[in-house]
Coordinates of C-alpha atoms in Angstrom, one line a residue:
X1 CA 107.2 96.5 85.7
X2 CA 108.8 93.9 83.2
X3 CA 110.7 92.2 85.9
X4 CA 107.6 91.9 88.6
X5 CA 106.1 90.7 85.4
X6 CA 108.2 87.3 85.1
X7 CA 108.4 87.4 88.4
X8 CA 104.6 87.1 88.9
X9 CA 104.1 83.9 85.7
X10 CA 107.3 82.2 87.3
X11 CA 105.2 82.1 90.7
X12 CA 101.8 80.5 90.7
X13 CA 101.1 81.5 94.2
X14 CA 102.5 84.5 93.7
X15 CA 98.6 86.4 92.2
X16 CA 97.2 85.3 95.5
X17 CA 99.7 87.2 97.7
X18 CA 98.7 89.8 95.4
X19 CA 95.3 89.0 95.9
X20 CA 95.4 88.8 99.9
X21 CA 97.6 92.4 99.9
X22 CA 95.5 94.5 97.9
X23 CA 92.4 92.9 99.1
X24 CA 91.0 91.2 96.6
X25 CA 88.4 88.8 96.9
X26 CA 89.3 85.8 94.3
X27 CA 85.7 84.8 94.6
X28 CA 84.3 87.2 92.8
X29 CA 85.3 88.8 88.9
X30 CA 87.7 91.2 89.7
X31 CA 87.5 94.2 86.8
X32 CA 90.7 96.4 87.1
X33 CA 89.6 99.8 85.4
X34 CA 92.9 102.1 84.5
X35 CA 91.7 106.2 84.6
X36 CA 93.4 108.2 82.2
X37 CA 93.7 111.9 83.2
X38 CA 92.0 113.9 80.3
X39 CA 92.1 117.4 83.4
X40 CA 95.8 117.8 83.8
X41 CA 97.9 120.5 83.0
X42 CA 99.5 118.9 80.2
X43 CA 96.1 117.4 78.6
X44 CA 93.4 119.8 79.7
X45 CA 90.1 118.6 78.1
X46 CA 87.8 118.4 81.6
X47 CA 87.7 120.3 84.6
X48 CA 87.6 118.1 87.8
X49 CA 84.2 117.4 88.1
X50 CA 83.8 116.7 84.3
X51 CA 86.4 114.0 85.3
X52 CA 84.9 112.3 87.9
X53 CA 81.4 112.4 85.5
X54 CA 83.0 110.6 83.0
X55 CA 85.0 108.0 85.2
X56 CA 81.4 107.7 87.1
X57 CA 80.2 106.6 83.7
X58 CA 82.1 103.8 82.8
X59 CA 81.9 102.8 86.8
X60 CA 77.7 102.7 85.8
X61 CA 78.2 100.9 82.6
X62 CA 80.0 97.9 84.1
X63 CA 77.3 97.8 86.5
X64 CA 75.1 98.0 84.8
X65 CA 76.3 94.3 83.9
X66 CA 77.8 92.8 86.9
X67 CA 76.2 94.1 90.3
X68 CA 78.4 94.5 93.4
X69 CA 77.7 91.2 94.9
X70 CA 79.4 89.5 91.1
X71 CA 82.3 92.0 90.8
X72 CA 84.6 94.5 92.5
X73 CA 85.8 97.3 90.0
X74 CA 89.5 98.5 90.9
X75 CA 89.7 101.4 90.0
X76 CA 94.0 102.6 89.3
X77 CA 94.2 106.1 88.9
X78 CA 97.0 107.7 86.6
X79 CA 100.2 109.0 89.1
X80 CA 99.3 112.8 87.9
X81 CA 95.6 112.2 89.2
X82 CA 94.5 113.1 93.0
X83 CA 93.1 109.4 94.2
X84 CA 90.6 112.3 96.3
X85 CA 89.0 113.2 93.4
X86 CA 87.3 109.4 92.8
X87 CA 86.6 108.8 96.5
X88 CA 83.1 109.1 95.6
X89 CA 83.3 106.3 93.4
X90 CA 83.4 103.9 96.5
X91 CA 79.5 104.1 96.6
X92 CA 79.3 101.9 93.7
X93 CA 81.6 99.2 95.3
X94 CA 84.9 100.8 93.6
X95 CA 88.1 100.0 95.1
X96 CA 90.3 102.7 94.4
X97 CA 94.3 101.9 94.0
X98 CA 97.0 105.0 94.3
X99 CA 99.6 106.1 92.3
X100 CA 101.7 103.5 94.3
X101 CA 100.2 100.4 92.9
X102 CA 102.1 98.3 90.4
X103 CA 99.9 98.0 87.6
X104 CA 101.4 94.8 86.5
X105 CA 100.6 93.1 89.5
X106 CA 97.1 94.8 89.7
X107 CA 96.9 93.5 86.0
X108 CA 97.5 89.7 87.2
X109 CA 95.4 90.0 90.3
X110 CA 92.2 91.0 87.9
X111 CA 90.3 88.8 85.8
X112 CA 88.6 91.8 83.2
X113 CA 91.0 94.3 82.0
X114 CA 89.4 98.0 80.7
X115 CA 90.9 101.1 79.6
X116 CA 91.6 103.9 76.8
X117 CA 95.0 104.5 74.9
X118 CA 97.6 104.1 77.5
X119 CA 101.1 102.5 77.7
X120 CA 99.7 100.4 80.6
X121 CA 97.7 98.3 78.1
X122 CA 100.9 96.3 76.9
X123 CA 101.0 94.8 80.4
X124 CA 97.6 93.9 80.1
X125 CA 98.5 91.8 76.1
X126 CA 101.4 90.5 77.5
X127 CA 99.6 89.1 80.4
X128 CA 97.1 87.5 78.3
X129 CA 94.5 89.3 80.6
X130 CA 90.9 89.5 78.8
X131 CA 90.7 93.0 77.7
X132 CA 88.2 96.0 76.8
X133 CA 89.9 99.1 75.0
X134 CA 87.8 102.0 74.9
X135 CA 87.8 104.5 72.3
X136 CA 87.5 107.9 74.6
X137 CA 87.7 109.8 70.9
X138 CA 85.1 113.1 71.1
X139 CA 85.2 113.3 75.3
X140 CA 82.0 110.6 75.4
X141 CA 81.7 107.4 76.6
X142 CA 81.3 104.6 73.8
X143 CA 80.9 101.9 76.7
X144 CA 77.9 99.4 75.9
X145 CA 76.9 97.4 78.3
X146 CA 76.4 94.8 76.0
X147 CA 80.3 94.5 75.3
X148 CA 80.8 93.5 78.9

């Protein structure tokens, strides 16, 4: 991830190859959300559906700032998470990126950087990405849409 990293600030045309092969439409705000899996076997808090409700929540909050016609939401799920499980999300203009995706080209692609207590937000300092860390503490949602 380092390496694609320099690789991606030595190349200026570099983000909109990234851009053109994940999709992403540079004309809009482009609001990379990273899902933390809180219904694993190793962290066990939710079930499945209590999951999705509280991913679905944070999807509603940004929108209910920026509208689908202003922003795309990509949504990178956590390699131990089932991408099937947030397919649902794609009603609200969610574009959902696998296990696959290199979050530090994701990272540089995006403009808006959101997520809880995961090693993936280093990429997003050292990027110098705009960033919204969420404290998940208690299982709720402290999302306002007035901090977006």
């Amino acid at each position: 991830a380092e390496e694609a990293e320099k690789e991606i600030r030595r190349d200026a045309g570099r983000v909109a190859e990234i851009q053109k092969r994940f999709s992403i439409n540079p004309q809009k705000k482009n609001i990379i959300l990273i899902s933390s899996p809180f219904n694993i076997k190793d962290l066990t808090i939710f079930n499945d559906t209590e999951q999705y409700e509280y991913t679905e929540k944070n999807i509603l909050a940004i929108r209910a700032v920026y509208t689908e016609a202003e922003a795309d939401i990509l949504l990178k799920i956590h390699p131990a998470e089932r991408i099937e499980l947030y397919q649902p999300l794609e009603k609200y203009g969610v574009k959902l990126f696998g296990k696959d995706t290199n979050n530090a080209e994701l990272i540089h692609a995006g403009d808006l950087y959101i997520a809880d207590n995961t090693n993936v937000n280093f990429t997003a300092i050292r990027a110098g990405k705009p960033a919204i860390f969420i404290n998940f503490m208690n299982h709720r949602c402290f999302v306002s849409p007035g901090i977006l």
